[in-house]
Amino acid sequence: FRMMNDDDNMFLNKEEFMRGVRDYAGLSEAESGPLFQRFDHNNDGRVNYDEFIAALEDGIQAQISNE
């Protein structure tokens, strides 16, 4: 999260998020846009640390459920 948070404001705007998932996860812009929506739980156009962690936990739980 901190590596993606360019301005150190403890929020990832869509640009920071999309650049981060492109650089660190290799996702395309087409893939990262919908992913941003899944991380932005309160739909305020930015992802805070709690939303980031919650989305990762949701993804891990979904992965475990599918195994």
XYZ file of N, CA and C in Angstrom:
201
model
N 0.832 -1.190 0.000
C 0.000 0.000 0.000
C 0.875 1.252 0.000
N 1.844 1.294 0.915
C 2.706 2.487 1.008
C 3.525 2.698 -0.249
N 3.935 1.623 -0.899
C 4.709 1.763 -2.132
C 3.860 2.353 -3.255
N 2.570 2.125 -3.201
C 1.668 2.639 -4.221
C 1.188 4.056 -3.906
N 1.254 4.460 -2.643
C 0.731 5.747 -2.185
C 1.764 6.851 -2.406
N 1.791 7.383 -3.612
C 2.822 8.335 -4.028
C 2.869 9.601 -3.187
N 1.723 10.099 -2.749
C 1.706 11.368 -2.025
C 1.587 11.189 -0.508
N 1.715 9.953 -0.022
C 1.718 9.641 1.412
C 0.512 10.188 2.177
N -0.653 10.234 1.523
C -1.849 10.742 2.202
C -2.709 9.626 2.790
N -2.230 8.400 2.734
C -2.914 7.220 3.261
C -4.174 6.849 2.487
N -4.278 7.326 1.271
C -5.337 6.932 0.338
C -4.699 6.668 -1.011
N -5.242 5.709 -1.734
C -4.834 5.484 -3.111
C -5.935 6.013 -4.009
N -5.607 7.016 -4.823
C -6.587 7.424 -5.813
C -6.538 6.410 -6.952
N -7.430 6.546 -7.900
C -7.510 5.540 -8.964
C -6.221 5.466 -9.757
N -5.600 6.609 -10.016
C -4.351 6.625 -10.780
C -3.235 5.881 -10.037
N -3.089 6.156 -8.745
C -2.062 5.471 -7.956
C -2.328 3.970 -7.910
N -3.582 3.599 -7.685
C -3.954 2.190 -7.605
C -3.646 1.480 -8.918
N -4.089 2.066 -10.018
C -3.912 1.419 -11.315
C -2.436 1.316 -11.685
N -1.660 2.342 -11.394
C -0.220 2.285 -11.660
C 0.431 1.212 -10.785
N 0.005 1.137 -9.520
C 0.570 0.142 -8.613
C 0.282 -1.281 -9.036
N -0.955 -1.576 -9.392
C -1.266 -2.959 -9.797
C -0.644 -3.289 -11.147
N -0.437 -2.295 -11.973
C 0.279 -2.533 -13.232
C 1.742 -2.854 -12.936
N 2.371 -2.018 -12.105
C 3.796 -2.173 -11.827
C 4.110 -3.392 -10.963
N 3.294 -3.682 -9.962
C 3.597 -4.746 -9.003
C 2.896 -6.061 -9.295
N 1.784 -6.014 -10.010
C 1.049 -7.252 -10.297
C 0.964 -7.561 -11.787
N 1.407 -6.635 -12.617
C 1.404 -6.871 -14.056
C 0.031 -6.841 -14.700
N -0.940 -6.201 -14.050
C -2.291 -6.137 -14.609
C -2.412 -4.991 -15.609
N -3.255 -5.185 -16.590
C -3.508 -4.146 -17.584
C -4.473 -3.109 -17.020
N -4.625 -2.008 -17.732
C -5.584 -0.982 -17.324
C -7.004 -1.539 -17.345
N -7.307 -2.369 -18.330
C -8.637 -2.974 -18.424
C -8.921 -3.883 -17.232
N -7.904 -4.544 -16.718
C -8.074 -5.417 -15.557
C -8.113 -4.634 -14.245
N -7.333 -3.557 -14.180
C -7.202 -2.841 -12.905
C -8.376 -1.918 -12.602
N -9.095 -1.446 -13.618
C -10.257 -0.588 -13.382
C -11.340 -1.275 -12.561
N -11.810 -2.451 -12.987
C -12.807 -3.169 -12.191
C -12.273 -3.584 -10.814
N -10.986 -3.869 -10.739
C -10.388 -4.233 -9.466
C -10.433 -3.051 -8.501
N -10.191 -1.853 -9.011
C -10.277 -0.661 -8.175
C -11.671 -0.541 -7.565
N -12.697 -0.807 -8.341
C -14.073 -0.729 -7.838
C -14.309 -1.731 -6.709
N -13.697 -2.900 -6.801
C -13.848 -3.902 -5.740
C -13.133 -3.472 -4.467
N -12.040 -2.744 -4.592
C -11.287 -2.290 -3.419
C -11.925 -1.058 -2.782
N -12.566 -0.221 -3.578
C -13.167 1.024 -3.079
C -14.549 0.723 -2.502
N -14.573 0.158 -1.306
C -15.822 -0.319 -0.697
C -16.863 0.772 -0.502
N -16.448 1.981 -0.145
C -17.425 3.043 0.115
C -17.660 3.949 -1.098
N -17.083 3.598 -2.228
C -17.296 4.300 -3.498
C -16.995 5.799 -3.432
N -15.926 6.162 -2.720
C -15.556 7.580 -2.651
C -14.455 7.952 -3.648
N -14.094 7.014 -4.522
C -13.097 7.298 -5.547
C -11.665 7.152 -5.093
N -11.481 6.579 -3.898
C -10.136 6.328 -3.401
C -10.189 5.128 -2.466
N -9.046 4.510 -2.265
C -8.952 3.315 -1.435
C -8.095 3.648 -0.218
N -8.682 3.496 0.974
C -7.878 3.704 2.171
C -7.259 2.366 2.594
N -6.409 2.419 3.583
C -5.683 1.222 4.015
C -6.633 0.113 4.464
N -7.662 0.458 5.219
C -8.608 -0.550 5.696
C -9.339 -1.225 4.546
N -9.742 -0.441 3.554
C -10.404 -1.024 2.372
C -9.436 -1.939 1.625
N -8.201 -1.523 1.523
C -7.172 -2.298 0.818
C -7.005 -3.665 1.480
N -6.825 -3.657 2.805
C -6.640 -4.915 3.534
C -7.898 -5.774 3.463
N -9.072 -5.173 3.620
C -10.330 -5.931 3.560
C -10.503 -6.603 2.204
N -10.173 -5.900 1.134
C -10.311 -6.481 -0.208
C -9.340 -7.639 -0.400
N -8.126 -7.495 0.120
C -7.169 -8.602 0.032
C -7.664 -9.808 0.823
N -8.189 -9.569 2.012
C -8.722 -10.660 2.824
C -9.903 -11.337 2.136
N -10.778 -10.543 1.518
C -11.913 -11.111 0.775
C -11.418 -12.005 -0.356
N -10.394 -11.542 -1.061
C -9.827 -12.328 -2.167
C -9.204 -13.608 -1.694
N -8.513 -13.562 -0.566
C -7.892 -14.762 -0.009
C -8.964 -15.759 0.426
N -10.017 -15.262 1.086
C -11.107 -16.124 1.519
C -11.807 -16.778 0.324
N -12.005 -16.010 -0.733
C -12.640 -16.561 -1.941
C -11.762 -17.651 -2.563
N -10.464 -17.407 -2.566
C -9.530 -18.393 -3.119
C -9.562 -19.689 -2.302
N -9.580 -19.561 -0.985
C -9.640 -20.734 -0.116
C -10.945 -21.493 -0.331
N -12.031 -20.778 -0.469
C -13.344 -21.405 -0.671
C -13.407 -22.185 -1.972
N -12.654 -21.738 -2.986
C -12.678 -22.389 -4.294
C -11.758 -23.602 -4.362
N -10.953 -23.818 -3.351
C -10.020 -24.955 -3.379
C -10.631 -26.218 -2.873
